[in-house]
mmCIF file of C-alpha atoms and ligand atoms in Angstrom:
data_model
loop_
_atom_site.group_PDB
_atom_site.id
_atom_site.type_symbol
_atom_site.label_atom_id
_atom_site.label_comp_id
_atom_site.label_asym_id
_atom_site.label_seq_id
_atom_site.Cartn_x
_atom_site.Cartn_y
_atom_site.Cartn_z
ATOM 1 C CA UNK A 104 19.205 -46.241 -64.149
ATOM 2 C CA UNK A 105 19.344 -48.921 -66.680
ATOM 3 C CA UNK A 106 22.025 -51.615 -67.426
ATOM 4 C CA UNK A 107 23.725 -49.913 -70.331
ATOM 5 C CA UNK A 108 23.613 -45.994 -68.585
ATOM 6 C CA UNK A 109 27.078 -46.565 -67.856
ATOM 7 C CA UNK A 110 28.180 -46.415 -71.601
ATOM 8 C CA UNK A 111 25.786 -43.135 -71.675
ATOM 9 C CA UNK A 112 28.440 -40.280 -72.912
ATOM 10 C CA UNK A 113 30.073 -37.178 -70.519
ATOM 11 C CA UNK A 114 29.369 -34.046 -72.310
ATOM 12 C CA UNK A 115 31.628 -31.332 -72.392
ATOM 13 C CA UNK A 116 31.435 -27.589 -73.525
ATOM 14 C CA UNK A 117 33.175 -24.186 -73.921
ATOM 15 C CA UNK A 118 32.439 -21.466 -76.265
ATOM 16 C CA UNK A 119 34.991 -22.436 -78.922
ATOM 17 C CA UNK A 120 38.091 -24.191 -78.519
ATOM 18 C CA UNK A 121 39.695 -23.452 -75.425
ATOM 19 C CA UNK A 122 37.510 -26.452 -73.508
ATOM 20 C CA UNK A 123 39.700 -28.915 -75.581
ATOM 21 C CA UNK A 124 42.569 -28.493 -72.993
ATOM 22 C CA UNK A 125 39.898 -29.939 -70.354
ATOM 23 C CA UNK A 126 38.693 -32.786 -73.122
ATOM 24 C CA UNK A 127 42.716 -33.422 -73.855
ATOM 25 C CA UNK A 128 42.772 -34.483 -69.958
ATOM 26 C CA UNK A 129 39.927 -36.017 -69.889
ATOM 27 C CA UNK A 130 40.794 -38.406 -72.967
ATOM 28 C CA UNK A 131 44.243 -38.935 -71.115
ATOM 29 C CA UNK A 132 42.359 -40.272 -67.822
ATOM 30 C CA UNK A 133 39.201 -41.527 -68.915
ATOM 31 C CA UNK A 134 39.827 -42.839 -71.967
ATOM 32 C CA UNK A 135 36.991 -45.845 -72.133
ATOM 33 C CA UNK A 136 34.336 -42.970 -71.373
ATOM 34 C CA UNK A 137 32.250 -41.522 -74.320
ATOM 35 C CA UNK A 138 31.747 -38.072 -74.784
ATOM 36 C CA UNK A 139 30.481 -35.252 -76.965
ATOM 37 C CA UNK A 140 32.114 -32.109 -76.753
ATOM 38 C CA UNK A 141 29.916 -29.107 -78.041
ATOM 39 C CA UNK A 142 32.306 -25.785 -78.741
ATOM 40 C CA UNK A 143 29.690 -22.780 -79.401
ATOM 41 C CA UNK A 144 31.960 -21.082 -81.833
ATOM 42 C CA UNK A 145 28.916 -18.703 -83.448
ATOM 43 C CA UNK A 146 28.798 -17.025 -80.301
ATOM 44 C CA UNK A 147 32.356 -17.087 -78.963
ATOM 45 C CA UNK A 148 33.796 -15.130 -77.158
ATOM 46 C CA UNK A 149 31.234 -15.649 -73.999
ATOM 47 C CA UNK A 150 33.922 -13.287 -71.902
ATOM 48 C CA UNK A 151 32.425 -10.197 -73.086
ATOM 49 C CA UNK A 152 28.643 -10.910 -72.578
ATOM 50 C CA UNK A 153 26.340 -10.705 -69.730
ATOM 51 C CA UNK A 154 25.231 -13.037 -67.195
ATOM 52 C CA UNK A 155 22.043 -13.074 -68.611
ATOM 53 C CA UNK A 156 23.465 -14.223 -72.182
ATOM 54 C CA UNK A 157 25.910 -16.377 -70.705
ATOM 55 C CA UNK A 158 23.299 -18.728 -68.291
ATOM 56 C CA UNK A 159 21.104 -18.992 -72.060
ATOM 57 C CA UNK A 160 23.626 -20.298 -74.098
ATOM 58 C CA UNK A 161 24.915 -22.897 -71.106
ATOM 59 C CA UNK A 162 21.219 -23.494 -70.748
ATOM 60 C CA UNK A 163 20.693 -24.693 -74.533
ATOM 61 C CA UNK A 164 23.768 -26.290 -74.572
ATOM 62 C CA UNK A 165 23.331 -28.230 -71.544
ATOM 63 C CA UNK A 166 19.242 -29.254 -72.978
ATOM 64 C CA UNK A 167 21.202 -30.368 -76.374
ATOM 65 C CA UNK A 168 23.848 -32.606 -74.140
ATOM 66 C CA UNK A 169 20.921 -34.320 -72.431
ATOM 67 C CA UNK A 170 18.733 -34.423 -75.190
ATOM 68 C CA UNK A 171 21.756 -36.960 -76.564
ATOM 69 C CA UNK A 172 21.626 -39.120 -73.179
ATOM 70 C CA UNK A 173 24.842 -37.496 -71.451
ATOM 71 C CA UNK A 174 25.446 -39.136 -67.677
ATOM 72 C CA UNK A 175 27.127 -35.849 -66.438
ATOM 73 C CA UNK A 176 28.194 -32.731 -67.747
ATOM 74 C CA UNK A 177 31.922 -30.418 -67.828
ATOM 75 C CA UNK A 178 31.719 -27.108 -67.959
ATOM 76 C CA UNK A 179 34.801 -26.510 -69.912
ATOM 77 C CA UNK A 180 34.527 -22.739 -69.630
ATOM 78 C CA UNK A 181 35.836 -20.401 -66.952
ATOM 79 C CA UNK A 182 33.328 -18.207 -67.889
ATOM 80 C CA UNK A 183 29.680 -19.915 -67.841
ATOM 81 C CA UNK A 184 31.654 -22.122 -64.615
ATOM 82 C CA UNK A 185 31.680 -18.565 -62.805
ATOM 83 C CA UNK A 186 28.038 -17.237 -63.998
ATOM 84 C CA UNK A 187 26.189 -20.470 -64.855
ATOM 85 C CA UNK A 188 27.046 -22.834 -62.481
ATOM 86 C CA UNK A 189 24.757 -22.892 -60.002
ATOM 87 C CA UNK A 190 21.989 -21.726 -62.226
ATOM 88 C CA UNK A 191 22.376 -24.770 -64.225
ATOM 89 C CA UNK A 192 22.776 -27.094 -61.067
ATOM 90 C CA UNK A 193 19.620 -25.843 -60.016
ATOM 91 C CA UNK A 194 17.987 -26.510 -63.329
ATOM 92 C CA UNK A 195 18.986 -30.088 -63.759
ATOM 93 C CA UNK A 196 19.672 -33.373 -62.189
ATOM 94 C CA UNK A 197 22.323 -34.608 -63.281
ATOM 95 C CA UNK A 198 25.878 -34.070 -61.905
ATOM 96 C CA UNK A 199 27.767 -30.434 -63.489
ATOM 97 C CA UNK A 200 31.305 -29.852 -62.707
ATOM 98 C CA UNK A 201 32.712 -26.301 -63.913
ATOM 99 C CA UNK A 202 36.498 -25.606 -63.169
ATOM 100 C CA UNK A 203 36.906 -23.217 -60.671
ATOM 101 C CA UNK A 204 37.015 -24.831 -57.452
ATOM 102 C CA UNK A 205 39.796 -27.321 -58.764
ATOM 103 C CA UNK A 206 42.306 -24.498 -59.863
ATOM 104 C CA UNK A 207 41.435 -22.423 -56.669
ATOM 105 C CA UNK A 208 42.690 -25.449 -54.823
ATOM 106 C CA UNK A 209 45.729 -26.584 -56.712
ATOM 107 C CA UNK A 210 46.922 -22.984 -56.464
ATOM 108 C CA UNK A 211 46.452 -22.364 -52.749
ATOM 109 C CA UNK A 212 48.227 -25.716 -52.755
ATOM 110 C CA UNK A 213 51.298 -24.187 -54.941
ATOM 111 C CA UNK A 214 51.590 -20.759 -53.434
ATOM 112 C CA UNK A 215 54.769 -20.083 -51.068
ATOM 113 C CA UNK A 216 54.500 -15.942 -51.025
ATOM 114 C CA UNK A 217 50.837 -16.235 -50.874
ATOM 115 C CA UNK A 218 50.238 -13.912 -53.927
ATOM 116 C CA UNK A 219 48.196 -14.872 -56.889
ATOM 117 C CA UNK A 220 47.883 -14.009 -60.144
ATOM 118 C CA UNK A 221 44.416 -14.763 -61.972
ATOM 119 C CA UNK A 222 44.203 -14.390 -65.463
ATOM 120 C CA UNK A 223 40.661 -14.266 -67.061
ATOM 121 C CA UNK A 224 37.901 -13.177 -69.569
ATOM 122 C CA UNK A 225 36.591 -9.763 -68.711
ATOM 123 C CA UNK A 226 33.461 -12.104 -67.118
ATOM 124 C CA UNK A 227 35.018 -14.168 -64.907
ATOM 125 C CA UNK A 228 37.014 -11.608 -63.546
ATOM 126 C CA UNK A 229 33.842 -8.799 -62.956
ATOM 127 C CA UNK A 230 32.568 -12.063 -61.318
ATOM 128 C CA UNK A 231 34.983 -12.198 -58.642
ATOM 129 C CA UNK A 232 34.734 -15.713 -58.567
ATOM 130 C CA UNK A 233 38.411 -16.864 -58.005
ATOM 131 C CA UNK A 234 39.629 -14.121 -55.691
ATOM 132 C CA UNK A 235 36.057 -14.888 -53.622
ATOM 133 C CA UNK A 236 36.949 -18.278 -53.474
ATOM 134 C CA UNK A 237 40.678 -17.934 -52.904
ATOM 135 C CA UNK A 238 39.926 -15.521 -50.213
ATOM 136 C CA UNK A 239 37.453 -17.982 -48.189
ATOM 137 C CA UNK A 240 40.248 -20.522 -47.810
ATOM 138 C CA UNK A 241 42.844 -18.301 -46.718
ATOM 139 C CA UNK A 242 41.689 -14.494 -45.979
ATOM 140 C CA UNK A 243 45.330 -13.497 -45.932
ATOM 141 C CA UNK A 244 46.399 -13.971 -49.592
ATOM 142 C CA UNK A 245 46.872 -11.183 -52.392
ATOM 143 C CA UNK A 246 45.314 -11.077 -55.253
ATOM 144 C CA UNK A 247 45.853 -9.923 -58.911
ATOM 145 C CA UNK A 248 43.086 -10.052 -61.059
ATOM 146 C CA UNK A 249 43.898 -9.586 -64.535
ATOM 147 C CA UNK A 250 41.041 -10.170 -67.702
ATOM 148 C CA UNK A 251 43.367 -10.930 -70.777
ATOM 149 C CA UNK A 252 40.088 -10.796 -73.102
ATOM 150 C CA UNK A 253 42.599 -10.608 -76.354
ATOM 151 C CA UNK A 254 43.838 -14.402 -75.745
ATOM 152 C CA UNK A 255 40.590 -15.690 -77.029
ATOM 153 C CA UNK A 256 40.533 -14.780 -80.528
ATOM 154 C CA UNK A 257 44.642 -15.329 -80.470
ATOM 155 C CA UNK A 258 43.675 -19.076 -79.275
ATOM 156 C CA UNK A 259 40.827 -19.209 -81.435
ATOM 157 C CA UNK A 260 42.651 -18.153 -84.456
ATOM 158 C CA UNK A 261 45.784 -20.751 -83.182
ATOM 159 C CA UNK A 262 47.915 -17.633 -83.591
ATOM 160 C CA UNK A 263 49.918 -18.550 -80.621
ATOM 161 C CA UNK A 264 53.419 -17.599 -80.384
ATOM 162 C CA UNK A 265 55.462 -14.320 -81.995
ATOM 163 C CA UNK A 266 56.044 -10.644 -81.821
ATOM 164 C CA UNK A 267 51.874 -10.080 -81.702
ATOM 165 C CA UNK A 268 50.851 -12.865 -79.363
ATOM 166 C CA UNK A 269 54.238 -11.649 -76.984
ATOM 167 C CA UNK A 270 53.463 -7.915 -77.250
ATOM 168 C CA UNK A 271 50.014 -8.730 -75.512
ATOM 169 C CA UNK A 272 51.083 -10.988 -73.260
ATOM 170 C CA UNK A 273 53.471 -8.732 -71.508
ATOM 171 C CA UNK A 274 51.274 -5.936 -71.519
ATOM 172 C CA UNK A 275 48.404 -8.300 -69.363
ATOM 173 C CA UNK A 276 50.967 -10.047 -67.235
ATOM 174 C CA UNK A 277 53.029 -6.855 -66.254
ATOM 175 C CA UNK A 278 50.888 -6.297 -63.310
ATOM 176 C CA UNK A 279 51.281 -9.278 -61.625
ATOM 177 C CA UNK A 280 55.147 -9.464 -62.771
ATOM 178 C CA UNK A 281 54.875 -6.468 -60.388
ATOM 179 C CA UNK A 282 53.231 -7.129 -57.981
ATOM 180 C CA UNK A 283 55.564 -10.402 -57.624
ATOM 181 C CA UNK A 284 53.067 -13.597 -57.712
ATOM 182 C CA UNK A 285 54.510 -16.678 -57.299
ATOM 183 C CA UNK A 286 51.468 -18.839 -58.697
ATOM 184 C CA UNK A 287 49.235 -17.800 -61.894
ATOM 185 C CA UNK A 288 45.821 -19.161 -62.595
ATOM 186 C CA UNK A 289 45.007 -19.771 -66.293
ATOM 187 C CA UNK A 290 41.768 -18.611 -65.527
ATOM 188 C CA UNK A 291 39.733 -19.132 -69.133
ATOM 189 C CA UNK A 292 40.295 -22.817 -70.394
ATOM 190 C CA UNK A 293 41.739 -20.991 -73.609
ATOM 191 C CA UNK A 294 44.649 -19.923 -72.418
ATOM 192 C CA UNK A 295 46.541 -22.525 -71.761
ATOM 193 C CA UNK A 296 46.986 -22.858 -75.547
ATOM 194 C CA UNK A 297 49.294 -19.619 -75.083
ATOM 195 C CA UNK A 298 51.380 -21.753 -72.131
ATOM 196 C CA UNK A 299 54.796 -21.188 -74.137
ATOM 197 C CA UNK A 300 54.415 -17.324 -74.395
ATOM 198 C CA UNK A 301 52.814 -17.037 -71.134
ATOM 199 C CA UNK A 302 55.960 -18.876 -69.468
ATOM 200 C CA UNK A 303 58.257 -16.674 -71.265
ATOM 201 C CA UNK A 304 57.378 -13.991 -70.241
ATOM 202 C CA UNK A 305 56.909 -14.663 -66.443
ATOM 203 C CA UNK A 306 59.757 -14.808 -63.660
ATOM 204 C CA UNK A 307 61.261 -18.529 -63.710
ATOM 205 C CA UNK A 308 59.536 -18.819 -60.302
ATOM 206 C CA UNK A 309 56.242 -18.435 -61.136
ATOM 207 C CA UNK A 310 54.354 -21.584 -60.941
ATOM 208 C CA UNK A 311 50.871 -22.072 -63.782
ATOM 209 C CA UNK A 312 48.370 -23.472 -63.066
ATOM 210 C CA UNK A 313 46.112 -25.381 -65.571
ATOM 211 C CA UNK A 314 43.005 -26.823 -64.424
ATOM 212 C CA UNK A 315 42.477 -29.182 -66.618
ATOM 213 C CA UNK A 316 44.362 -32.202 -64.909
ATOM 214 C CA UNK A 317 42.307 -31.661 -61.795
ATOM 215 C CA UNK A 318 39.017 -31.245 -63.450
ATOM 216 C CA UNK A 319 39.528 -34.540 -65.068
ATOM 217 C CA UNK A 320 40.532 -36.596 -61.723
ATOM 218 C CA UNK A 321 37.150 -34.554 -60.129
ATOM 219 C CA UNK A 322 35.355 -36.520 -62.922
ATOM 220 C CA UNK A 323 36.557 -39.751 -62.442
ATOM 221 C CA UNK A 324 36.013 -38.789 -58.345
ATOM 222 C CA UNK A 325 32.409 -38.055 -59.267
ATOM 223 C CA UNK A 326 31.396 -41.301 -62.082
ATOM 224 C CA UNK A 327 33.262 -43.098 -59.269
ATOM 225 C CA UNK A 328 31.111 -41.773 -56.671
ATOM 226 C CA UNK A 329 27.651 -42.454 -58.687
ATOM 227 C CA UNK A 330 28.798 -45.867 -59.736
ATOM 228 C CA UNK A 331 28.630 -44.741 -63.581
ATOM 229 C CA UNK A 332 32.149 -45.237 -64.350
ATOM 230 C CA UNK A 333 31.552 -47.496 -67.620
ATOM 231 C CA UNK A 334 32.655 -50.999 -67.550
ATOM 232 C CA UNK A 335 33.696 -50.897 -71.272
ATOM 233 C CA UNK A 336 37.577 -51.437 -72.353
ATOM 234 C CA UNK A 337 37.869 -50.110 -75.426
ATOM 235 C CA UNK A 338 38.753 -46.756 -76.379
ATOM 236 C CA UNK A 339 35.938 -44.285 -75.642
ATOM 237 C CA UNK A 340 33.912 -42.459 -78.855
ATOM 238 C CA UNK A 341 34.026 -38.881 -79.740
ATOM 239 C CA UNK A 342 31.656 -36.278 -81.319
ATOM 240 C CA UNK A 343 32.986 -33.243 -81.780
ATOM 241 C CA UNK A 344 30.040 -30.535 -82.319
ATOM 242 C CA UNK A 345 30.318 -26.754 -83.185
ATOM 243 C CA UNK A 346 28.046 -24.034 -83.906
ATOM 244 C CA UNK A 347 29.484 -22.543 -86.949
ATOM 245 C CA UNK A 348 32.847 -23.164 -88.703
ATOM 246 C CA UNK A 349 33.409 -26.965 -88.101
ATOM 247 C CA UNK A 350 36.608 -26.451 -90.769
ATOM 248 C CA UNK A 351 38.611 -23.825 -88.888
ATOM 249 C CA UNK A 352 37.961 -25.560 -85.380
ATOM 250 C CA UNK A 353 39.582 -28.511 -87.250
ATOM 251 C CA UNK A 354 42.130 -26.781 -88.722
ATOM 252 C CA UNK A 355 43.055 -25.510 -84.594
ATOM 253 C CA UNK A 356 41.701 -27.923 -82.580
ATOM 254 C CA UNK A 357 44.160 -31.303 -84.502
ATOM 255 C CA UNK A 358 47.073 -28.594 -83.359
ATOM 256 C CA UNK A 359 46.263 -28.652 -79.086
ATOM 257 C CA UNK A 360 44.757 -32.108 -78.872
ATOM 258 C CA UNK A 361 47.313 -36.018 -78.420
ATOM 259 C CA UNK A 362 44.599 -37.541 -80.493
ATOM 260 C CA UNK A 363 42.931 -37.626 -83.763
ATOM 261 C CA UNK A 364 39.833 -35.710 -83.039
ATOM 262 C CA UNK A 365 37.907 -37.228 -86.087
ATOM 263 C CA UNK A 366 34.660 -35.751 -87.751
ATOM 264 C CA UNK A 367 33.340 -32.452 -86.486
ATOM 265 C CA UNK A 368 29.906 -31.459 -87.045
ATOM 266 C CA UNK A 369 28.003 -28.333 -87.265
ATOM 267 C CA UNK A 370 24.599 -27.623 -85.389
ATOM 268 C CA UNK A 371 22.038 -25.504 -84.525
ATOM 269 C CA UNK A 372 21.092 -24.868 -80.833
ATOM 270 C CA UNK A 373 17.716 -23.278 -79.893
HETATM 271 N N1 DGL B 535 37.262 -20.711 -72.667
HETATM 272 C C1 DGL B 535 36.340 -19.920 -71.950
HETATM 273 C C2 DGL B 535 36.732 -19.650 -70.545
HETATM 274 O O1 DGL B 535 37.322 -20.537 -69.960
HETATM 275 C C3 DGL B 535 35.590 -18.846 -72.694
HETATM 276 C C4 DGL B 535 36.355 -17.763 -73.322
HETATM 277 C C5 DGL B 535 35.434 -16.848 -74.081
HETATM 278 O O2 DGL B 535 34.622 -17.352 -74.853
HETATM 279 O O3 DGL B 535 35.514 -15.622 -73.883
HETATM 280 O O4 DGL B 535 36.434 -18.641 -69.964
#
């Protein structure tokens, strides 16, 4: 590695803007580091397309993010975390951290009644990924899987709160209102832009969990751990890069972000 690889940038990505509640945390503790944040909005939603799709557009994304010198890469997405992971672990060297594991964790960490609630794209749920995970460190919880695919293009379109927005919500969440969890997973890094509603409409009880905060200290774990923490002191730069639409993901993403997000720019992947 040479001297200055240490100022090379983190890249981040999601299929639109939902991955901004990950870069948001990671701005918050990391805020020295560089990064690029690439949000694929001509092809989101990615929680209604195959595995197959899914794995090609991480796959170009994550050959664009090293093609512009990133040291390590977030996988701001539930969705290509839970179907591209490993494929895209396998296909590079450089340290990928998706958001899974972190939010499995926090919420065996939070549950009393050991009953879970996971809310996700219609992908990461078929994928079984949480409840897998949940399940291998402690057999004995219950789980509620519920894919909310609708919450995308409510996020996407910053149409947050109201009759429409609280009409969906309580027709996903009835299930595991029933079924009494006591800890929900915001399972698609989207939908913690719906937070307000979602807490609404959920027993007083029930604990959310965001995985954002614990991604970002599981990046500053792993520069730590490679010794490519940079030495700079001055606040961190940001490009912001989209695949169609840079305007509306302005007009949304200034809304869910504590800082000025700057230029965005539109490009092509291949
Ligand atoms: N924000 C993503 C996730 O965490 C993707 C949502 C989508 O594009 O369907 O799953």
């Amino acid at each position: 590695m040479n001297k200055n690889s240490n100022s090379r940038p983190i890249g981040i990505f999601d299929s639109g803007v939902g991955g901004l509640t990950v870069l948001n945390a990671l701005k918050k503790q990391l805020p020295f580091e560089n990064m690029i944040y690439v949000g694929d909005t001509a092809r989101v939603p990615y929680g209604n397309k195959s595995e197959k799709l899914i794995q090609q557009y991480a796959r170009e994304i994550c050959d664009l993010l090293i093609s512009l010198d990133c040291k390590m890469i977030v996988i701001a997405c539930n969705t290509a975390s839970s179907l591209a992971l490993t494929y895209l672990r396998s296909s590079y060297a450089l340290p990928i951290e998706g958001v899974i594991e972190p939010g499995v964790e926090e919420a065996i960490k939070h549950s009393r009644n050991k009953h879970i609630g996971v809310l996700g794209t219609h992908a990461t749920i078929r994928s079984n990924v949480y409840e897998s995970k949940l399940k291998k460190l402690n057999p004995d919880l219950m789980v509620t899987n519920q894919a909310c695919p609708l919450f995308v293009p409510l996020a996407e379109e910053g149409w947050v709160d109201g009759e429409i927005p609280e009409k969906i919500a309580k027709y996903y969440l009835n299930p595991l209102v029933k079924n009494k969890v006591d800890t929900v997973i915001l399972g698609c890094t989207h939908y913690p832009i719906l937070k307000a509603t979602i807490t609404n409409i959920l027993p007083k009880n029930v604990h959310l969990i965001d995985s954002a905060e614990v991604v970002a200290q599981k990046v500053k774990q792993i520069l730590a751990q490679n010794k490519f923490a940079t030495e700079s002191k001055t606040e961190g730069h940001l490009e912001c890069l989209v695949t169609d639409m840079p305007n509306q993901f302005s007009l949304v993403a200034d809304r869910f972000v504590d800082f000025a997000i700057g230029e965005i720019k539109a490009i092509e992947l291949h």
